[in-house]
């Protein structure tokens, strides 16, 4: 894997880069759709390629449990098994073990947990995580890290930072394949000192790329952005930086502004399946009765294959009758929105107008407050402060 | 709608024909995929077109209940609403009312039933059925008929034949649109005399096409084929003949041999969703453990988009984890098999070698007895007798 910063933004920490893997060239900043078990639910490889995604995320935890990494390896690795010709990044499963699995028991050796599927008991060490990810054969693999649920005590976070570094070293030491890139993961909760420690420690270990983990776990957006403000400058400038499990459209804009190159999130696909559709003018909740006789496309300004062909009324009908085609079409629309947003962000960076882009993004955002949910509500003022710091 | 018999088969009652509707030219014999609520579950219009289907079936009963025929009409009719550019046939809902709905109460006036969705009460007359189908706006619409569950007494069947004719006349009389073709439906259970009566009565009424209904309801294949042997010769030669709700691959071959031009069935899509895949060498039940590490495509002899890209192992995995993409891919494969079978049947008819085709079909069929299920098992001998009658 090679990574090249091609153009830093003069008005933010944003940057245009080119990530070259064995299976694809990825212009960054980029968003990775999530196919936990292989496919993005309901979508084929062709769909993702048409949507403009050269890189997707598969999840080692899920694939280790089903069908098993050895079967995937026997079938020629993830690319051959899933029929995806582009690049793949596998999450090590650290986050899923701590969020999905039952009865986690963590020591420095590794983590013992029960499968969320059948309750079977498993023991994963850093070495085992690498063995699994090497068997799966993604282009980019992640170290095993220890995530902690927030809020929690400083000691717990400190311990997880220490262990995450320890595990990162062991992951590095246990690698056998030389054709995969390995990314380290920064932990540290919302504690500024521990985040700095973690970032610096990881940086000295020398990874092919660096991820900021342990965010988007319920903290407020201001907290998340503050962690990025603090952490990203500690990461090697010439390596790609990946914000794990994030996020909503505004998080992508803010992440890019803080120097993030890669994102992944289930938001576009999961929101698609639940009928929550992203548009330039806010969120369309397709199950609402008002859409039953609405002949317009989801977003009249959208050029996606769904908006070109189908009406809100039809998508409302598909959702109402629980037709899986509805989940598929909604996911395609949302992923197009995310792909297009990243394309517009890159274009703005290339043309030196990212600050103006960011401002325009929030003008639309403020106008349509329903576009944001949960922690985002009520925070446009904060964003406005943040994004104007350079533009003036 | 126009229909032209282009080439009768010298060795059977099979025939090549061309059905021309406002939305598509359909070479017959043809199979219609079933999209009860609009889409074939999980598939888009593009998928169906790529699979070579110019004509699909939508179901008036389901669409009347959800989203309602008036909404479909307001959205411009089925073609505009669902985004399907090809031709559409709507079943009147007769079969669904008698098989799905609760508390059916039938009089000569019409049928009162409770929705299988919410228990709401509805009263459908022949006039109402036509009103619904005209609002939906398919290219071909069906009369409201009375289906009876078999086995039952002769009086019950006799009554349904009488009522079906009465309703067929009222359907004819109540039409307002002139741009839709209306097909009559022959009933009569397995009673030879009543089938003959029904076919002759319907024929005298003068429909644009004729359907044989009330079959594939649990009777043996020999009974079904006997009804066709008896009924089809009574239907006008110059009009298309449609065998409703049928069937398995061997039923299509036998139906064609008996002069049937159109078929519809949920078999390819429903079997796809449950992981039962049609191949030239028998059925592949994808959930079986043997496929977990099987790198071959479902059918090495198949040129479908699924067999070109995905392994049995991957489809096994998708089925095991209940991923909706599995249902979609399996449905695409099965529909390709049906589309390809009909293409090969038409080719054989055109080239005057349908008898040889039918014989070869049963040679494969006999070799792979698992290809047939239920009533079909143990019947290859009978087929052999039947299909050799002309070939010698």
Coordinates of N, CA, C and O in Angstrom, one line a residue, chain A residues 10-176:
Chain A
X10 N -5.3 24.9 2.6 CA -4.7 26.0 3.3 C -5.5 26.5 4.5 O -5.0 27.1 5.4
X11 N -6.8 26.2 4.5 CA -7.7 26.7 5.5 C -8.2 25.7 6.5 O -9.1 26.0 7.3
X12 N -7.7 24.5 6.4 CA -8.1 23.5 7.5 C -7.0 22.5 7.5 O -6.0 22.6 6.8
X13 N -7.2 21.4 8.3 CA -6.3 20.3 8.3 C -6.6 19.3 7.2 O -6.0 18.3 7.1
X14 N -7.7 19.6 6.4 CA -8.1 18.7 5.3 C -7.0 18.5 4.3 O -6.1 19.4 4.1
X15 N -7.1 17.4 3.6 CA -6.1 17.2 2.6 C -6.6 16.1 1.5 O -7.4 15.3 1.9
X16 N -6.1 16.3 0.3 CA -6.4 15.4 -0.8 C -5.3 14.4 -0.8 O -4.1 14.8 -0.7
X17 N -5.6 13.1 -0.9 CA -4.5 12.1 -1.0 C -4.9 11.0 -1.9 O -6.0 10.9 -2.4
X18 N -3.9 10.2 -2.2 CA -4.1 9.0 -3.0 C -3.6 7.8 -2.3 O -2.4 7.7 -2.0
X19 N -4.5 6.9 -2.1 CA -4.2 5.6 -1.4 C -4.2 4.5 -2.5 O -5.2 4.3 -3.1
X20 N -3.0 3.9 -2.6 CA -2.9 2.8 -3.7 C -2.8 1.5 -3.0 O -1.8 1.2 -2.3
X21 N -3.7 0.6 -3.3 CA -3.7 -0.8 -2.8 C -3.6 -1.7 -3.9 O -3.7 -1.3 -5.1
X22 N -3.4 -3.0 -3.6 CA -3.4 -4.0 -4.7 C -4.6 -4.0 -5.6 O -4.6 -4.4 -6.7
X23 N -5.8 -3.7 -4.9 CA -7.0 -3.8 -5.7 C -7.7 -2.5 -6.1 O -8.7 -2.6 -6.9
X24 N -7.2 -1.4 -5.7 CA -7.8 -0.2 -6.1 C -7.0 1.0 -5.7 O -6.1 1.0 -4.8
X25 N -7.2 2.1 -6.5 CA -6.6 3.4 -6.1 C -7.8 4.2 -5.5 O -8.9 4.3 -6.0
X26 N -7.5 4.7 -4.3 CA -8.6 5.4 -3.6 C -8.2 6.9 -3.4 O -7.2 7.2 -2.8
X27 N -9.0 7.8 -3.9 CA -8.8 9.2 -3.7 C -9.4 9.5 -2.3 O -10.5 9.1 -2.0
X28 N -8.6 10.1 -1.5 CA -9.0 10.4 -0.1 C -9.2 12.0 0.0 O -8.6 12.7 -0.8
X29 N -10.1 12.4 0.9 CA -10.9 11.7 1.9 C -11.9 10.8 1.2 O -12.5 11.2 0.2
X30 N -12.1 9.6 1.8 CA -13.1 8.6 1.3 C -13.9 8.0 2.4 O -13.5 7.9 3.5
X31 N -15.1 7.6 2.0 CA -16.0 6.9 2.9 C -16.1 5.4 2.5 O -16.2 5.1 1.3
X32 N -16.0 4.5 3.5 CA -16.1 3.1 3.2 C -17.5 2.6 3.6 O -17.8 2.6 4.8
X33 N -18.3 2.0 2.7 CA -19.5 1.3 3.1 C -19.2 0.1 3.9 O -18.1 -0.5 3.7
X34 N -20.1 -0.3 4.8 CA -19.8 -1.5 5.6 C -20.5 -2.7 5.2 O -21.8 -2.7 5.1
X35 N -19.8 -3.8 4.9 CA -20.3 -5.1 4.6 C -19.8 -6.0 5.7 O -18.8 -6.7 5.5
X36 N -20.5 -6.0 6.8 CA -20.0 -6.8 8.0 C -19.7 -8.2 7.6 O -18.6 -8.8 7.9
X37 N -20.6 -8.8 6.9 CA -20.5 -10.3 6.7 C -20.1 -10.5 5.2 O -20.2 -11.7 4.7
X38 N -19.7 -9.5 4.5 CA -19.3 -9.6 3.1 C -20.0 -8.5 2.4 O -19.4 -7.4 2.1
X39 N -21.2 -8.7 2.0 CA -21.9 -7.7 1.2 C -22.5 -6.5 2.1 O -22.8 -6.8 3.3
X40 N -22.5 -5.3 1.6 CA -23.4 -4.3 2.1 C -24.8 -4.9 2.0 O -25.2 -5.3 0.8
X41 N -25.6 -5.0 3.0 CA -26.8 -5.7 3.0 C -27.7 -5.4 1.8 O -28.1 -4.2 1.6
X42 N -28.0 -6.4 1.0 CA -28.9 -6.3 -0.2 C -28.2 -5.8 -1.4 O -28.8 -5.8 -2.5
X43 N -26.9 -5.4 -1.4 CA -26.2 -4.9 -2.5 C -25.2 -5.9 -3.1 O -24.5 -6.6 -2.4
X44 N -25.0 -5.8 -4.4 CA -23.9 -6.5 -5.1 C -22.7 -5.7 -5.3 O -22.7 -4.5 -5.2
X45 N -21.6 -6.4 -5.6 CA -20.4 -5.7 -5.9 C -20.6 -4.6 -7.0 O -20.1 -3.5 -6.9
X46 N -21.3 -5.0 -8.0 CA -21.6 -4.0 -9.1 C -22.2 -2.7 -8.6 O -21.9 -1.6 -9.1
X47 N -23.2 -2.9 -7.7 CA -23.9 -1.7 -7.2 C -22.9 -0.8 -6.5 O -22.9 0.4 -6.8
X48 N -22.0 -1.4 -5.7 CA -21.0 -0.5 -5.0 C -20.0 0.2 -5.9 O -19.7 1.3 -5.7
X49 N -19.7 -0.6 -7.0 CA -18.7 0.1 -7.9 C -19.4 1.2 -8.7 O -18.8 2.3 -8.9
X50 N -20.7 1.0 -9.1 CA -21.4 2.0 -9.7 C -21.6 3.2 -8.8 O -21.7 4.4 -9.3
X51 N -21.7 3.0 -7.5 CA -21.9 4.1 -6.6 C -20.6 4.8 -6.3 O -20.5 5.9 -5.7
X52 N -19.5 4.3 -6.9 CA -18.2 5.0 -6.8 C -17.4 4.7 -5.6 O -16.6 5.5 -5.1
X53 N -17.5 3.5 -5.0 CA -16.7 3.1 -3.8 C -15.6 2.1 -4.2 O -15.9 1.0 -4.6
X54 N -14.4 2.6 -4.2 CA -13.3 1.6 -4.5 C -12.9 0.8 -3.3 O -12.1 -0.2 -3.5
X55 N -13.3 1.2 -2.1 CA -12.8 0.5 -0.9 C -14.0 0.3 0.1 O -14.8 1.2 0.3
X56 N -14.1 -0.9 0.6 CA -15.2 -1.2 1.5 C -14.6 -1.8 2.8 O -13.5 -2.3 2.8
X57 N -15.5 -1.9 3.8 CA -15.0 -2.5 5.1 C -15.8 -3.8 5.3 O -17.0 -3.9 5.1
X58 N -15.0 -4.8 5.6 CA -15.6 -6.1 6.0 C -15.2 -6.3 7.5 O -14.2 -5.8 7.9
X59 N -16.0 -7.1 8.2 CA -15.7 -7.2 9.7 C -15.1 -8.5 10.1 O -15.8 -9.6 9.9
X60 N -13.9 -8.5 10.6 CA -13.3 -9.8 11.0 C -14.0 -10.6 12.1 O -14.1 -11.8 12.0
X61 N -14.6 -9.8 13.0 CA -15.4 -10.5 14.1 C -16.5 -11.3 13.5 O -16.7 -12.5 13.7
X62 N -17.3 -10.7 12.6 CA -18.5 -11.4 12.0 C -18.0 -12.5 11.1 O -18.6 -13.6 11.1
X63 N -17.0 -12.3 10.3 CA -16.5 -13.3 9.4 C -15.8 -14.5 10.1 O -15.8 -15.6 9.6
X64 N -15.2 -14.2 11.2 CA -14.5 -15.2 12.0 C -15.6 -16.2 12.5 O -15.4 -17.4 12.6
X65 N -16.8 -15.6 13.0 CA -17.8 -16.4 13.5 C -18.6 -17.1 12.4 O -18.9 -18.3 12.5
X66 N -18.8 -16.4 11.3 CA -19.6 -17.0 10.1 C -19.1 -16.4 8.8 O -19.2 -15.2 8.7
X67 N -18.5 -17.1 7.9 CA -18.4 -18.6 7.9 C -17.2 -19.1 8.6 O -17.0 -20.3 8.6
X68 N -16.3 -18.3 9.1 CA -15.1 -18.7 9.6 C -13.9 -18.3 8.7 O -14.1 -18.5 7.5
X69 N -12.9 -17.7 9.3 CA -11.8 -17.2 8.4 C -11.1 -18.3 7.7 O -10.6 -18.1 6.6
X70 N -11.1 -19.6 8.2 CA -10.4 -20.6 7.5 C -11.2 -21.0 6.2 O -10.6 -21.3 5.2
X71 N -12.5 -20.9 6.3 CA -13.3 -21.2 5.1 C -13.1 -20.1 4.0 O -12.9 -20.4 2.8
X72 N -13.1 -18.9 4.5 CA -12.8 -17.7 3.6 C -11.4 -17.9 2.9 O -11.3 -17.8 1.7
X73 N -10.4 -18.3 3.7 CA -9.1 -18.5 3.1 C -9.1 -19.7 2.1 O -8.5 -19.6 1.0
X74 N -9.8 -20.7 2.5 CA -9.9 -21.9 1.6 C -10.6 -21.5 0.2 O -10.3 -22.1 -0.8
X75 N -11.5 -20.6 0.3 CA -12.2 -20.1 -0.9 C -11.4 -19.0 -1.6 O -11.9 -18.4 -2.5
X76 N -10.2 -18.8 -1.2 CA -9.3 -17.8 -1.9 C -9.2 -16.4 -1.3 O -8.8 -15.5 -2.0
X77 N -9.8 -16.2 -0.1 CA -9.8 -14.9 0.5 C -11.0 -14.1 0.2 O -11.8 -14.5 -0.6
X78 N -11.2 -13.0 0.9 CA -12.4 -12.2 0.8 C -12.8 -11.8 -0.6 O -13.9 -11.8 -1.0
X79 N -11.7 -11.3 -1.3 CA -12.0 -10.8 -2.7 C -12.7 -11.9 -3.6 O -13.7 -11.7 -4.2
X80 N -12.1 -13.1 -3.5 CA -12.6 -14.2 -4.3 C -13.9 -14.7 -3.8 O -14.9 -15.0 -4.5
X81 N -14.0 -14.8 -2.5 CA -15.2 -15.3 -1.8 C -16.4 -14.5 -2.0 O -17.5 -14.9 -2.4
X82 N -16.2 -13.1 -1.9 CA -17.4 -12.2 -2.0 C -17.6 -11.7 -3.4 O -18.6 -11.1 -3.6
X83 N -16.6 -11.9 -4.3 CA -16.8 -11.4 -5.6 C -16.6 -9.9 -5.7 O -17.0 -9.2 -6.6
X84 N -15.9 -9.3 -4.7 CA -15.6 -7.8 -4.7 C -14.3 -7.6 -5.2 O -13.3 -8.0 -4.7
X85 N -14.2 -6.9 -6.4 CA -12.9 -6.7 -7.0 C -12.1 -5.5 -6.5 O -10.9 -5.4 -6.8
X86 N -12.8 -4.6 -5.7 CA -12.1 -3.4 -5.2 C -11.2 -3.8 -4.0 O -10.9 -4.9 -3.7
X87 N -10.9 -2.7 -3.3 CA -10.0 -2.9 -2.1 C -10.9 -3.1 -0.8 O -12.1 -2.7 -0.8
X88 N -10.4 -3.8 0.1 CA -11.1 -4.2 1.4 C -10.2 -3.8 2.6 O -9.0 -4.0 2.6
X89 N -10.9 -3.2 3.6 CA -10.3 -3.1 4.9 C -11.0 -3.9 5.9 O -12.3 -4.0 5.8
X90 N -10.3 -4.7 6.7 CA -11.1 -5.4 7.8 C -10.8 -4.8 9.1 O -9.6 -4.6 9.5
X91 N -11.9 -4.5 9.8 CA -11.8 -4.2 11.2 C -11.4 -5.4 11.9 O -11.8 -6.5 11.6
X92 N -10.6 -5.3 13.0 CA -10.1 -6.5 13.7 C -11.1 -7.2 14.5 O -11.0 -8.3 14.8
X93 N -12.2 -6.5 14.7 CA -13.3 -7.0 15.6 C -13.2 -6.6 17.0 O -14.1 -6.9 17.8
X94 N -12.2 -5.8 17.3 CA -12.1 -5.2 18.7 C -13.4 -4.6 19.1 O -14.0 -4.9 20.1
X95 N -13.9 -3.7 18.3 CA -15.1 -2.9 18.7 C -16.3 -3.9 18.8 O -17.1 -3.7 19.8
X96 N -16.5 -4.8 17.9 CA -17.6 -5.7 18.0 C -17.5 -6.6 19.2 O -18.6 -6.9 19.8
X97 N -16.3 -7.1 19.5 CA -16.2 -8.0 20.7 C -16.7 -7.2 21.9 O -17.5 -7.8 22.7
X98 N -16.3 -6.0 22.0 CA -16.7 -5.2 23.2 C -18.1 -4.7 23.2 O -18.7 -4.4 24.2
X99 N -18.7 -4.6 22.0 CA -20.1 -4.1 21.9 C -21.1 -5.2 21.7 O -22.3 -5.1 22.2
X100 N -20.8 -6.2 20.9 CA -21.8 -7.3 20.6 C -21.7 -8.5 21.4 O -22.7 -9.1 21.8
X101 N -20.4 -9.0 21.7 CA -20.3 -10.3 22.3 C -20.7 -10.2 23.8 O -20.8 -9.1 24.3
X102 N -20.9 -11.4 24.3 CA -21.3 -11.5 25.7 C -20.1 -11.9 26.6 O -19.2 -12.5 26.2
X103 N -20.2 -11.5 27.9 CA -19.2 -12.0 28.9 C -17.8 -11.8 28.5 O -17.0 -12.7 28.4
X104 N -17.5 -10.6 28.1 CA -16.1 -10.3 27.8 C -15.2 -10.4 29.0 O -15.5 -9.8 30.0
X105 N -14.1 -11.1 28.8 CA -13.1 -11.1 29.9 C -11.7 -10.8 29.3 O -11.2 -11.5 28.5
X106 N -11.2 -9.6 29.7 CA -10.0 -9.1 29.0 C -8.8 -9.2 30.0 O -8.9 -8.8 31.1
X107 N -7.7 -9.8 29.5 CA -6.5 -9.7 30.2 C -5.4 -9.2 29.2 O -5.8 -9.0 28.0
X108 N -4.2 -9.1 29.6 CA -3.2 -8.6 28.7 C -3.0 -9.7 27.6 O -2.6 -9.4 26.5
X109 N -3.3 -11.0 28.0 CA -3.1 -12.0 27.0 C -4.1 -11.8 25.8 O -3.7 -12.0 24.6
X110 N -5.3 -11.5 26.1 CA -6.3 -11.4 25.0 C -7.7 -11.2 25.6 O -7.8 -10.9 26.8
X111 N -8.7 -11.5 24.8 CA -10.1 -11.4 25.3 C -10.9 -12.6 25.0 O -10.8 -13.2 24.0
X112 N -11.5 -13.1 26.1 CA -12.4 -14.2 26.0 C -13.8 -13.7 25.9 O -14.2 -12.8 26.7
X113 N -14.6 -14.2 25.0 CA -16.0 -13.7 24.8 C -16.9 -14.8 24.3 O -16.4 -15.9 23.9
X114 N -18.1 -14.6 24.5 CA -19.1 -15.5 23.9 C -19.7 -14.9 22.7 O -20.1 -13.7 22.7
X115 N -19.9 -15.7 21.6 CA -20.5 -15.3 20.4 C -21.9 -14.8 20.6 O -22.6 -15.3 21.4
X116 N -22.2 -13.7 19.9 CA -23.6 -13.1 20.0 C -24.5 -14.0 19.2 O -25.8 -13.8 19.3
X117 N -24.0 -14.9 18.4 CA -24.9 -15.8 17.6 C -25.3 -17.0 18.4 O -26.5 -17.3 18.4
X118 N -24.4 -17.8 18.9 CA -24.7 -19.0 19.5 C -24.1 -19.2 20.9 O -24.2 -20.3 21.4
X119 N -23.6 -18.2 21.4 CA -23.0 -18.3 22.8 C -21.7 -19.1 22.9 O -21.2 -19.3 24.0
X120 N -21.2 -19.5 21.8 CA -19.9 -20.3 21.9 C -18.8 -19.4 22.4 O -18.8 -18.2 22.2
X121 N -17.8 -20.0 23.1 CA -16.8 -19.3 23.8 C -15.6 -19.2 22.9 O -15.2 -20.2 22.2
X122 N -15.0 -18.0 22.8 CA -13.8 -17.8 22.0 C -12.7 -17.0 22.7 O -13.1 -16.2 23.6
X123 N -11.5 -17.2 22.3 CA -10.4 -16.5 22.9 C -9.6 -15.9 21.8 O -9.0 -16.6 20.9
X124 N -9.6 -14.6 21.8 CA -8.8 -13.9 20.7 C -7.6 -13.1 21.3 O -7.8 -12.3 22.2
X125 N -6.5 -13.4 20.8 CA -5.3 -12.6 21.2 C -4.9 -11.7 20.0 O -5.5 -11.8 18.9
X126 N -4.0 -10.8 20.2 CA -3.6 -10.0 19.1 C -3.0 -10.8 18.0 O -3.3 -10.6 16.8
X127 N -2.3 -11.9 18.3 CA -1.7 -12.8 17.3 C -2.9 -13.5 16.5 O -2.8 -13.6 15.3
X128 N -3.9 -13.9 17.3 CA -5.0 -14.6 16.6 C -5.8 -13.6 15.7 O -6.2 -14.0 14.6
X129 N -5.9 -12.4 16.1 CA -6.6 -11.4 15.3 C -5.9 -11.2 14.0 O -6.5 -11.1 12.9
X130 N -4.5 -11.1 14.1 CA -3.8 -11.0 12.8 C -3.9 -12.2 12.0 O -4.0 -12.2 10.7
X131 N -3.8 -13.4 12.6 CA -4.0 -14.7 11.9 C -5.3 -14.7 11.1 O -5.4 -15.0 9.9
X132 N -6.4 -14.2 11.8 CA -7.7 -14.2 11.2 C -7.7 -13.2 10.0 O -8.2 -13.5 8.9
X133 N -7.2 -12.0 10.2 CA -7.2 -11.0 9.2 C -6.3 -11.3 8.0 O -6.6 -11.0 6.9
X134 N -5.2 -12.1 8.3 CA -4.3 -12.5 7.2 C -5.0 -13.6 6.4 O -4.9 -13.7 5.2
X135 N -5.8 -14.4 7.1 CA -6.6 -15.5 6.4 C -7.7 -14.8 5.5 O -7.9 -15.3 4.4
X136 N -8.3 -13.8 6.0 CA -9.4 -13.1 5.3 C -8.8 -12.4 4.1 O -9.4 -12.4 3.0
X137 N -7.6 -11.9 4.2 CA -6.8 -11.3 3.1 C -7.2 -10.0 2.6 O -7.1 -9.7 1.4
X138 N -7.7 -9.1 3.4 CA -8.0 -7.7 3.0 C -6.8 -7.0 2.6 O -5.6 -7.4 2.9
X139 N -6.9 -5.8 1.9 CA -5.8 -5.0 1.6 C -5.3 -4.3 2.8 O -4.1 -4.0 2.9
X140 N -6.2 -3.8 3.7 CA -5.8 -3.1 4.9 C -6.4 -3.9 6.1 O -7.5 -4.2 6.0
X141 N -5.5 -4.1 7.1 CA -6.0 -4.8 8.3 C -5.8 -3.9 9.5 O -4.9 -3.0 9.5
X142 N -6.5 -4.2 10.5 CA -6.4 -3.3 11.7 C -5.9 -4.1 12.9 O -6.1 -5.3 13.0
X143 N -5.2 -3.5 13.8 CA -4.7 -4.1 15.0 C -5.9 -4.4 15.9 O -7.0 -3.8 15.8
X144 N -5.7 -5.4 16.8 CA -6.7 -5.6 17.9 C -6.6 -4.5 18.9 O -5.4 -4.3 19.4
X145 N -7.6 -3.8 19.3 CA -7.6 -2.8 20.3 C -8.6 -3.1 21.4 O -9.4 -3.9 21.2
X146 N -8.4 -2.4 22.5 CA -9.5 -2.5 23.5 C -10.3 -1.3 23.6 O -9.8 -0.2 23.9
X147 N -11.6 -1.4 23.3 CA -12.5 -0.3 23.4 C -13.1 -0.3 24.7 O -13.4 -1.4 25.3
X148 N -13.4 0.9 25.3 CA -14.1 0.9 26.5 C -15.4 1.7 26.3 O -15.4 2.6 25.5
X149 N -16.4 1.4 27.0 CA -17.7 2.1 27.0 C -17.6 3.4 27.7 O -17.0 3.4 28.8
X150 N -18.1 4.4 27.2 CA -18.0 5.7 27.9 C -19.4 6.1 28.4 O -20.4 5.7 27.9
X151 N -19.5 6.8 29.5 CA -18.4 7.3 30.3 C -17.8 6.2 31.3 O -18.6 5.3 31.6
X152 N -16.6 6.3 31.6 CA -16.0 5.4 32.5 C -14.8 6.1 33.3 O -14.4 7.2 32.9
X153 N -14.3 5.4 34.3 CA -13.2 6.1 35.1 C -11.9 6.2 34.3 O -11.7 5.4 33.3
X154 N -11.1 7.1 34.7 CA -9.8 7.4 34.1 C -8.9 6.1 34.1 O -8.2 5.8 33.1
X155 N -9.0 5.4 35.2 CA -8.1 4.2 35.3 C -8.4 3.1 34.2 O -7.6 2.5 33.6
X156 N -9.7 3.0 34.0 CA -10.2 2.0 33.0 C -9.6 2.4 31.6 O -9.1 1.6 30.8
X157 N -9.7 3.7 31.3 CA -9.3 4.2 30.0 C -7.8 4.1 29.9 O -7.2 3.6 28.9
X158 N -7.1 4.4 31.0 CA -5.6 4.3 31.0 C -5.2 2.9 30.7 O -4.3 2.6 30.0
X159 N -5.9 1.9 31.4 CA -5.6 0.5 31.2 C -5.8 0.1 29.7 O -5.0 -0.6 29.1
X160 N -6.8 0.6 29.1 CA -7.1 0.2 27.7 C -6.1 0.8 26.8 O -5.8 0.2 25.8
X161 N -5.6 2.0 27.1 CA -4.6 2.7 26.3 C -3.3 1.9 26.4 O -2.6 1.6 25.4
X162 N -3.0 1.5 27.6 CA -1.8 0.7 27.8 C -1.9 -0.7 27.0 O -1.0 -1.1 26.3
X163 N -3.0 -1.3 27.2 CA -3.2 -2.6 26.6 C -3.3 -2.5 25.0 O -2.8 -3.4 24.3
X164 N -3.9 -1.5 24.6 CA -4.0 -1.3 23.1 C -2.6 -1.1 22.5 O -2.4 -1.7 21.4
X165 N -1.8 -0.4 23.2 CA -0.4 -0.3 22.7 C 0.3 -1.6 22.7 O 1.0 -2.0 21.7
X166 N 0.2 -2.3 23.8 CA 0.8 -3.6 24.0 C 0.4 -4.6 22.9 O 1.2 -5.3 22.2
X167 N -0.9 -4.6 22.6 CA -1.5 -5.4 21.6 C -1.1 -5.0 20.2 O -0.9 -5.8 19.3
X168 N -1.0 -3.7 20.0 CA -0.5 -3.2 18.7 C 0.9 -3.7 18.4 O 1.2 -4.1 17.2
X169 N 1.7 -3.7 19.4 CA 3.1 -4.2 19.2 C 3.1 -5.7 18.8 O 3.8 -6.2 17.9
X170 N 2.3 -6.4 19.6 CA 2.2 -7.9 19.3 C 1.6 -8.1 17.9 O 2.0 -9.1 17.3
X171 N 0.6 -7.3 17.5 CA 0.1 -7.5 16.2 C 1.1 -7.3 15.1 O 1.3 -8.1 14.2
X172 N 1.9 -6.2 15.3 CA 3.0 -5.9 14.4 C 4.0 -7.1 14.3 O 4.4 -7.5 13.2
X173 N 4.3 -7.6 15.5 CA 5.4 -8.7 15.6 C 4.9 -10.0 15.0 O 5.7 -10.8 14.5
X174 N 3.6 -10.2 15.0 CA 3.1 -11.5 14.5 C 2.7 -11.6 13.1 O 2.2 -12.7 12.6
X175 N 2.9 -10.5 12.3 CA 2.5 -10.5 10.9 C 3.4 -11.5 10.1 O 4.6 -11.6 10.3
X176 N 2.7 -12.2 9.2 CA 3.5 -13.0 8.2 C 3.4 -12.5 6.8 O 4.3 -12.6 6.0

